[in-house]
PDB file of C-alpha atoms in Angstrom:
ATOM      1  CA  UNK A   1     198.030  89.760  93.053  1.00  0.00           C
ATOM      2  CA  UNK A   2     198.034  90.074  96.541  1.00  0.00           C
ATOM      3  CA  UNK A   3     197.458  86.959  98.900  1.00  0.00           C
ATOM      4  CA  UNK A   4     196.562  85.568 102.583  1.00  0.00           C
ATOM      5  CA  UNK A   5     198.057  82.067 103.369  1.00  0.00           C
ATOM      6  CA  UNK A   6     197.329  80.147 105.943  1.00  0.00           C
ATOM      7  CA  UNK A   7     198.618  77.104 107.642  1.00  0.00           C
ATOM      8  CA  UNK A   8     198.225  74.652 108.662  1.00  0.00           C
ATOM      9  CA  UNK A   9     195.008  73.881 106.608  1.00  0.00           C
ATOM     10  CA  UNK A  10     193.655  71.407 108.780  1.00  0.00           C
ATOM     11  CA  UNK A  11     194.508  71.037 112.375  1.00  0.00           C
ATOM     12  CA  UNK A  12     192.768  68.218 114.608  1.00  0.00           C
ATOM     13  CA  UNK A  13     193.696  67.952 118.365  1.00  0.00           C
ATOM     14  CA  UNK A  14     192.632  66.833 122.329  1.00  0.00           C
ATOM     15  CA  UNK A  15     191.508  69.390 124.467  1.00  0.00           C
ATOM     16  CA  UNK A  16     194.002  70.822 126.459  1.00  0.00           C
ATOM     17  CA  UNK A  17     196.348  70.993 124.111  1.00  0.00           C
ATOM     18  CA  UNK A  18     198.073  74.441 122.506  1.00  0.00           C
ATOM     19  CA  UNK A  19     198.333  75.337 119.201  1.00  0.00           C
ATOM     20  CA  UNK A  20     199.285  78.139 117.012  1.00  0.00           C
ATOM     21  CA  UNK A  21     198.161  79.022 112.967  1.00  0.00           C
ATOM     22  CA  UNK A  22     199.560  81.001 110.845  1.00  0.00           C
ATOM     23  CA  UNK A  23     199.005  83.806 108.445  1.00  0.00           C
ATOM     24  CA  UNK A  24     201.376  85.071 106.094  1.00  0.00           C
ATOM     25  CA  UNK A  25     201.289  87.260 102.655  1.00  0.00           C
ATOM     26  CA  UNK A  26     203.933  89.038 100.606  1.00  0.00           C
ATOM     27  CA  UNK A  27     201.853  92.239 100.971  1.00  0.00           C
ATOM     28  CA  UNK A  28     202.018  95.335 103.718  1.00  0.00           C
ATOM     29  CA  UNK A  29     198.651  95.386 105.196  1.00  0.00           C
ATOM     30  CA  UNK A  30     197.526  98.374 107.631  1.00  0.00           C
ATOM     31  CA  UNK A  31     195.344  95.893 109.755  1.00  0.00           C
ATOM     32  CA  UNK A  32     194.585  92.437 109.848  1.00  0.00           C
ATOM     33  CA  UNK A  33     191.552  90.944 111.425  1.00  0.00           C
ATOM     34  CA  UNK A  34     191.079  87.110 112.640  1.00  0.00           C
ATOM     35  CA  UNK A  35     187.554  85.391 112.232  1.00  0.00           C
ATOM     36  CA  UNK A  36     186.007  82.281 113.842  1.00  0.00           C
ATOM     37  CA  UNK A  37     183.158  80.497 111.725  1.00  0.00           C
ATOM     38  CA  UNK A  38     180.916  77.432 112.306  1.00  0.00           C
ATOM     39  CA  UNK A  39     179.462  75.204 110.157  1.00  0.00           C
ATOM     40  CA  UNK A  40     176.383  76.915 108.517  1.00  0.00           C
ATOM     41  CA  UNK A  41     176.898  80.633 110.083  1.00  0.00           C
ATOM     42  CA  UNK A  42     178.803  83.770 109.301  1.00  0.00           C
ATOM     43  CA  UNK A  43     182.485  84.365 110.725  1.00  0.00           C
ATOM     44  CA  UNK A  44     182.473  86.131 113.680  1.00  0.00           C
ATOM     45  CA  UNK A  45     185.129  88.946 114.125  1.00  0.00           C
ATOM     46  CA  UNK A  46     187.650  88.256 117.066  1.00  0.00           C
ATOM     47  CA  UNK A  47     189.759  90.598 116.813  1.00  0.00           C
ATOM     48  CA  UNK A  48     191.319  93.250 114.864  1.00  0.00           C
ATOM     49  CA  UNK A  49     195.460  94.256 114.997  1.00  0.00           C
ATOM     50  CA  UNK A  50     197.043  97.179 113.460  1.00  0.00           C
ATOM     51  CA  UNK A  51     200.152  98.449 114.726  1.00  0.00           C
ATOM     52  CA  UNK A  52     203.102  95.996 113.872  1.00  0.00           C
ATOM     53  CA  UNK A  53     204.472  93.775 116.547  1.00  0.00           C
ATOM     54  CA  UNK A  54     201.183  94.425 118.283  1.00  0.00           C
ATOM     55  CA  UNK A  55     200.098  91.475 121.175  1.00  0.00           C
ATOM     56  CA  UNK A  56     196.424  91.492 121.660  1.00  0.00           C
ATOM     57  CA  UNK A  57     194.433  88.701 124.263  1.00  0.00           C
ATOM     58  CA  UNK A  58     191.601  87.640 123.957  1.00  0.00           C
ATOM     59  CA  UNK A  59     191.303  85.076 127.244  1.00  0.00           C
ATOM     60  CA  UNK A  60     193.329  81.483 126.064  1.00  0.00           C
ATOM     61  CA  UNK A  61     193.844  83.659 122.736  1.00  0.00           C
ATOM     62  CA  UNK A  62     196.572  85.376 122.367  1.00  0.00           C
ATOM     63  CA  UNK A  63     197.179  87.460 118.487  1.00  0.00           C
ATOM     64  CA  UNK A  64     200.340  88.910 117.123  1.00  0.00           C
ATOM     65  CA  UNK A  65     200.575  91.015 114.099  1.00  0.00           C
ATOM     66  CA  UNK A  66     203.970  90.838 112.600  1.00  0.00           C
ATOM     67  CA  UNK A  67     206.541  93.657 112.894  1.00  0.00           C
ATOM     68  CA  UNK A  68     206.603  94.126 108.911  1.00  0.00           C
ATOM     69  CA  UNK A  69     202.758  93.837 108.926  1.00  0.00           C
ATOM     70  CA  UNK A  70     202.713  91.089 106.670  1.00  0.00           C
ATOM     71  CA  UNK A  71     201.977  88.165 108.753  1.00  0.00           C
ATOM     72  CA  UNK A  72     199.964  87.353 111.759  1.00  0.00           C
ATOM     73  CA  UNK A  73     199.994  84.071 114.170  1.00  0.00           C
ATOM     74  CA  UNK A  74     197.188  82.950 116.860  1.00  0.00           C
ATOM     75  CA  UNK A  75     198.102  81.013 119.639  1.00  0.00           C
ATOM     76  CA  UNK A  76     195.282  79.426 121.294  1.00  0.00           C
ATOM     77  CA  UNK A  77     196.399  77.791 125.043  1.00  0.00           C
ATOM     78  CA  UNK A  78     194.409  74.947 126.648  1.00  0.00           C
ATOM     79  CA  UNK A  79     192.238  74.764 123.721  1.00  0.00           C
ATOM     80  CA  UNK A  80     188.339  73.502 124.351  1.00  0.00           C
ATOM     81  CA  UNK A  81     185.575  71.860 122.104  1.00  0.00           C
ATOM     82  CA  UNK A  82     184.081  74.964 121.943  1.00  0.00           C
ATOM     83  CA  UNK A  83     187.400  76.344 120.041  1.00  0.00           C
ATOM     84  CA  UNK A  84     186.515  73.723 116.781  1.00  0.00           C
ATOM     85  CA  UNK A  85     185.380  75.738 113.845  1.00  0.00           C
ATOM     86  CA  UNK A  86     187.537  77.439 110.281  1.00  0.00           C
ATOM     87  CA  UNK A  87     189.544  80.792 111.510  1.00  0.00           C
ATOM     88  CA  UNK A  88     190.263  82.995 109.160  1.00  0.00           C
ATOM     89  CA  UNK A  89     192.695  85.906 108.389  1.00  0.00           C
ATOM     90  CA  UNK A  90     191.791  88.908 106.815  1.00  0.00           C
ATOM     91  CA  UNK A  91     194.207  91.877 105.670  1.00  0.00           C
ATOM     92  CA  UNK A  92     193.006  94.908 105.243  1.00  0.00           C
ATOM     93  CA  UNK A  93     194.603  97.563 102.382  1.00  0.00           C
ATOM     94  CA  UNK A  94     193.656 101.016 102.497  1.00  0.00           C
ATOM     95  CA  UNK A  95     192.694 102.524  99.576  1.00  0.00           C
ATOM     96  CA  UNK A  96     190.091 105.015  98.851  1.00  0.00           C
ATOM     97  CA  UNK A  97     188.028 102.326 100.639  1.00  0.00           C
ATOM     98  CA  UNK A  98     188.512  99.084 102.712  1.00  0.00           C
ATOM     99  CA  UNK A  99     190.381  96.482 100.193  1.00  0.00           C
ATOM    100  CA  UNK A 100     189.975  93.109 102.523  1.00  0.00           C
ATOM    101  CA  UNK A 101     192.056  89.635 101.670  1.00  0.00           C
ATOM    102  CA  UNK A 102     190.170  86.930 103.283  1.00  0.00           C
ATOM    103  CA  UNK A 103     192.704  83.628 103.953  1.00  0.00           C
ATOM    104  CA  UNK A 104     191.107  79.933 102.630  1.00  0.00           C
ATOM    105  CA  UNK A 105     191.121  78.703 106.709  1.00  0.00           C
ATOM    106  CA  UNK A 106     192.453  76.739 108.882  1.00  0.00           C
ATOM    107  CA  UNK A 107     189.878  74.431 110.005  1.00  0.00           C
ATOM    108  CA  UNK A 108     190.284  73.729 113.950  1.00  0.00           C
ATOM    109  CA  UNK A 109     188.597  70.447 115.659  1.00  0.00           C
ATOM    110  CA  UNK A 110     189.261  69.723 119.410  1.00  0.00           C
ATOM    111  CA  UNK A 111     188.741  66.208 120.253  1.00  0.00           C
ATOM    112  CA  UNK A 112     186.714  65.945 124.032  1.00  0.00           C
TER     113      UNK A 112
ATOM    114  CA  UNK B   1     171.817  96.108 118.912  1.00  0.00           C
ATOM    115  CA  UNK B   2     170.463  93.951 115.689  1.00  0.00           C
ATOM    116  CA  UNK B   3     172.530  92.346 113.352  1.00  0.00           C
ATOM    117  CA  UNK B   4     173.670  91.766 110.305  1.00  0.00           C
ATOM    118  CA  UNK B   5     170.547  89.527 109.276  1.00  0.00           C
ATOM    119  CA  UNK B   6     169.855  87.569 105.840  1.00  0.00           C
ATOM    120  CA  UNK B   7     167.283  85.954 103.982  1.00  0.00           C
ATOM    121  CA  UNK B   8     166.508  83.349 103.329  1.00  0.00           C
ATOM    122  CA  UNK B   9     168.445  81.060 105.233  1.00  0.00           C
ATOM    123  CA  UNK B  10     168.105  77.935 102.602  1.00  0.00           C
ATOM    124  CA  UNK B  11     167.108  78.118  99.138  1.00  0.00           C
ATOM    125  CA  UNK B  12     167.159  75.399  96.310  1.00  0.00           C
ATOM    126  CA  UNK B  13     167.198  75.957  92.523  1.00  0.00           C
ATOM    127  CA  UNK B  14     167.499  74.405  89.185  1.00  0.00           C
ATOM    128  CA  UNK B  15     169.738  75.246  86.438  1.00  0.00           C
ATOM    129  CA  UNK B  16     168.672  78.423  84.795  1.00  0.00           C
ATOM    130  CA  UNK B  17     167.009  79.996  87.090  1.00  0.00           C
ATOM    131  CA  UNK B  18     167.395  83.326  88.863  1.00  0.00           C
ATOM    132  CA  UNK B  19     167.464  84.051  92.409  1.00  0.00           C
ATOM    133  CA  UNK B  20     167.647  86.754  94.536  1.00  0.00           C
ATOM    134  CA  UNK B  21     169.216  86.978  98.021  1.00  0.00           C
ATOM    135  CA  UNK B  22     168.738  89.952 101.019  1.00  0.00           C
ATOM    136  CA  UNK B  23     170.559  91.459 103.502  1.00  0.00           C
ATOM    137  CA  UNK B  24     169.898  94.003 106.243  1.00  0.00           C
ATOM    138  CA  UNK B  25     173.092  95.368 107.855  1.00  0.00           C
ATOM    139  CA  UNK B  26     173.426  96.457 111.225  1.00  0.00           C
ATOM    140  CA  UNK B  27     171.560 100.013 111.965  1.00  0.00           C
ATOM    141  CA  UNK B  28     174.302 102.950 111.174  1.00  0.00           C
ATOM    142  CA  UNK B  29     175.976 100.859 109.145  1.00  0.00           C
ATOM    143  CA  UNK B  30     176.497 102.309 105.207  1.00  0.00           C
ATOM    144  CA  UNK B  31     178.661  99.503 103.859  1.00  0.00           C
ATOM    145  CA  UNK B  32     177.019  96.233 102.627  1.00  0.00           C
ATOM    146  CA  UNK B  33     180.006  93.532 100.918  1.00  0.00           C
ATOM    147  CA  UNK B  34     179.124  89.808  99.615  1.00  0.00           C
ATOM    148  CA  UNK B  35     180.722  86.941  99.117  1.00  0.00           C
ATOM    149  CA  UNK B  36     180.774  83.658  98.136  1.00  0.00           C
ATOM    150  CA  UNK B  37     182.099  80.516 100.293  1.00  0.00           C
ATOM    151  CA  UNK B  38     182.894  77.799  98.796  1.00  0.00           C
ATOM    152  CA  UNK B  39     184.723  74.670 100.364  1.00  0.00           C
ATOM    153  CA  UNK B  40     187.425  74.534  97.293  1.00  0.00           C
ATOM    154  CA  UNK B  41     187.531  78.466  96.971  1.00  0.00           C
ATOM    155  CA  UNK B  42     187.195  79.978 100.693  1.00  0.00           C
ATOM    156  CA  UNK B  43     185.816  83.078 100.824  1.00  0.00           C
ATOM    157  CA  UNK B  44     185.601  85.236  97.416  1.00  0.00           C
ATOM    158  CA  UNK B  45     184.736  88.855  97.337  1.00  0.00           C
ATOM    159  CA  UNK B  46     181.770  89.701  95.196  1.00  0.00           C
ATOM    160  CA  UNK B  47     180.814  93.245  95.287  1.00  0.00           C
ATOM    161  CA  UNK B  48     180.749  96.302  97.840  1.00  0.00           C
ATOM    162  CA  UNK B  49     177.989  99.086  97.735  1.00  0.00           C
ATOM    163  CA  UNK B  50     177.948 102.609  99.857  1.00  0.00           C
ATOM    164  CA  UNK B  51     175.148 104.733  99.500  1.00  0.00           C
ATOM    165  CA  UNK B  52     173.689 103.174  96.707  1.00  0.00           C
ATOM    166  CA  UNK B  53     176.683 102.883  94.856  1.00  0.00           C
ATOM    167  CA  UNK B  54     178.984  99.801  93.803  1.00  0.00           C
ATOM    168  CA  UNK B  55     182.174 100.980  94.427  1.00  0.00           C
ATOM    169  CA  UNK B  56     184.425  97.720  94.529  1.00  0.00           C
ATOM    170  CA  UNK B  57     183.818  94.632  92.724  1.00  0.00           C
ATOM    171  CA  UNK B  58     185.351  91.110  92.711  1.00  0.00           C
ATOM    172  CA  UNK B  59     186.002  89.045  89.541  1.00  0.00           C
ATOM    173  CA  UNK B  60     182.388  87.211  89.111  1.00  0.00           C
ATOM    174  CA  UNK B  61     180.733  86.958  85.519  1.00  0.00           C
ATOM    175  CA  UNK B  62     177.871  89.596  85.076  1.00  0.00           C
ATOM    176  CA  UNK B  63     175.575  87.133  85.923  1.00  0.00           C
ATOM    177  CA  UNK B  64     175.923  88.419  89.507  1.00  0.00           C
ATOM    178  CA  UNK B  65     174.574  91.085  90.184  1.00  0.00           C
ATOM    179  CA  UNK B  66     173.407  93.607  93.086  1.00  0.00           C
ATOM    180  CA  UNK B  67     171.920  96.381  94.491  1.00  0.00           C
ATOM    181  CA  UNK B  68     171.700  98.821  97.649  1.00  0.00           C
ATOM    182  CA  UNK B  69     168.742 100.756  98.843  1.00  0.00           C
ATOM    183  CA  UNK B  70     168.468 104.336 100.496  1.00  0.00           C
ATOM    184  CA  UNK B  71     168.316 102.612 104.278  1.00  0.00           C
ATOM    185  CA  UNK B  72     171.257 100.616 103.550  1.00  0.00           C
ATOM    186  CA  UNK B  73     169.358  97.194 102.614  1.00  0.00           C
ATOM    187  CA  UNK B  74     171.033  95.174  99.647  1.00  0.00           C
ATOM    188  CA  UNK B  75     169.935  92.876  97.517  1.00  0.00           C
ATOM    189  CA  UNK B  76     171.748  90.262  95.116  1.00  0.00           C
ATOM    190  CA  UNK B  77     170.912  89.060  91.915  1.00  0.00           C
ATOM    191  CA  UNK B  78     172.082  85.477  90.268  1.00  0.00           C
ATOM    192  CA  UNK B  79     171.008  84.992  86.977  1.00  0.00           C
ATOM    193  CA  UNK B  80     170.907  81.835  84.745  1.00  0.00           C
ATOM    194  CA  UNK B  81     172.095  79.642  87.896  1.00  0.00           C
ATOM    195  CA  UNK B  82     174.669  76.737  87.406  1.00  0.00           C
ATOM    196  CA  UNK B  83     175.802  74.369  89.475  1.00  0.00           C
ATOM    197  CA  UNK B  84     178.670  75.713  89.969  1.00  0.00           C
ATOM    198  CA  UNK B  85     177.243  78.695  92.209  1.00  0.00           C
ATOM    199  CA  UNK B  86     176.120  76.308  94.843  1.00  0.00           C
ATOM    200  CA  UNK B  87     177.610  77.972  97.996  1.00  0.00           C
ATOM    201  CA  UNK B  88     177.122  79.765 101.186  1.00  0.00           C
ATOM    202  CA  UNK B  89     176.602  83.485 100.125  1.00  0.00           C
ATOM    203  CA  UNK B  90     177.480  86.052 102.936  1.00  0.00           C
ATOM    204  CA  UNK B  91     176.952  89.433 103.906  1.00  0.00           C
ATOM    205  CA  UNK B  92     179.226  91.877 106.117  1.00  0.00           C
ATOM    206  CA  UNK B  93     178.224  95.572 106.525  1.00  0.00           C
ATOM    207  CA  UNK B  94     180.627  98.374 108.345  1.00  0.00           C
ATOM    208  CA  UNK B  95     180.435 101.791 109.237  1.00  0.00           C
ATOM    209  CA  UNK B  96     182.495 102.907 106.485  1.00  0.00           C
ATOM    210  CA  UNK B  97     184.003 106.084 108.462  1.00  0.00           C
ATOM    211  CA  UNK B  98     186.728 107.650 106.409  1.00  0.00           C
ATOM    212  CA  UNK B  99     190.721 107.793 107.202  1.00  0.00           C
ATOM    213  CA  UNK B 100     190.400 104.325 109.840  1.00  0.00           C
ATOM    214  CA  UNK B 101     189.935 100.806 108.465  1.00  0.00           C
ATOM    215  CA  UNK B 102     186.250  99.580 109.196  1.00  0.00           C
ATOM    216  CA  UNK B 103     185.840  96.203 110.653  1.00  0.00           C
ATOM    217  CA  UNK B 104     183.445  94.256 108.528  1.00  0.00           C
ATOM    218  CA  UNK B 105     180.584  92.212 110.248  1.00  0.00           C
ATOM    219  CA  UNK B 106     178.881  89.049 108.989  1.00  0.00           C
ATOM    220  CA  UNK B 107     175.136  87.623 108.625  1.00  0.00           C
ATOM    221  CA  UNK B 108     174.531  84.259 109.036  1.00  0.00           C
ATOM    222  CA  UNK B 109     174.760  83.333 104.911  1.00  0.00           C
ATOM    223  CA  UNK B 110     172.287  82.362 102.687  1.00  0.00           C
ATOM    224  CA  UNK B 111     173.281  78.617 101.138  1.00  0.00           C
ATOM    225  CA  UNK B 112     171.899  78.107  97.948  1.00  0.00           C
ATOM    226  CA  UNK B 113     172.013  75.253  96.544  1.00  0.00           C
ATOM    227  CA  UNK B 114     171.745  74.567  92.516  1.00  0.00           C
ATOM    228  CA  UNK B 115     170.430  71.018  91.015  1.00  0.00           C
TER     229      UNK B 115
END
């Protein structure tokens, strides 16, 4: 069975501050995406990494796919109210078609 | 360009009966997946369908159930509703180009909710 952890689950902190979450499976994936979602509305793609060790930023986001492609951390710097929401990791197996492991979340508030 | 877009938004049932959910991907888009959100379960995968054709399925009871059209419009099907399949019920669609993975893009849900 293959699975997406995340961590922390919940993560509540002051804007301004940094912070970093975590994905992590046992499994090789050949890409892994990272979703933002509000209460009430779809997740909303942010970005997609494939090549291990890859660095991708995306402004005060900054995404790193692990060397062994099995994990995946986003740092967010300075974070803002408008950063609160669940973000979620998805790996990506390729098969005949797209096999996609969604992550439970880590839910993100930033305190004004 | 348009996207992914659901209907309906909201939608309350009773016990038993059936309801049935839409989805319009994003134009050029062949690839229609659903899940279900839960807050205990995160995000499950239901089914996938590609030109009409389920071609990937999650590990739901046959009581779910769904279709694809010829423009790429799907529908889904719950039958005998419990209260158990309260949720928020999302759609993604892709291109679903072969050899390169296909990023998957959401709809705003449908929550159903089951008294």
């Amino acid at each position: 069975t293959q699975l997406l952890e995340q961590s922390p689950q919940f993560l509540s902190i002051q804007e301004g501050e940094n912070l970093t979450v975590y994905c992590n499976s046992s499994s090789v994936f050949s890409s892994l995406q990272w979703y933002r979602q509000e209460p009430g509305e779809g997740p909303v793609l942010l970005v997609t990494v494939v090549t291990g060790g890859e660095v991708k930023k995306l402004k005060r986001l900054t995404f790193q796919f692990g060397d062994a492609r099995k994990d995946s951390s986003l740092h967010i710097t300075a974070a803002q109210p408008g950063d609160t929401g669940l973000y979620l990791c998805a790996g990506a197996i390729k098969t005949s078609y797209d096999k996609v492991i969604f992550g439970p979340g880590t839910s993100l508030s930033v305190i004004p | 360009k348009a996207g992914v877009t659901q209907t309906p938004r909201y939608l309350i049932k009773t016990r038993g009966q059936q309801v049935t959910l839409s989805c319009s991907p994003i134009s050029g888009h062949r690839s229609v997946s659903w899940y279900q959100q839960t807050p205990g379960q995160g995000l499950q995968f239901l089914f996938e369908y590609f030109s009409e054709t389920q071609r990937n399925k999650g590990n739901f009871p046959g009581r779910f159930s769904g279709r694809q059209f010829s423009n790429s419009r799907s529908e889904m099907n719950v039958s005998t509703l419990e209260l158990g399949d309260s949720a928020l019920y999302l759609c993604a669609s892709s291109l679903a180009r072969s050899g390169v993975y296909n990023e998957q893009f959401f709809g705003p849900g449908t929550r159903l909710t089951v008294l």
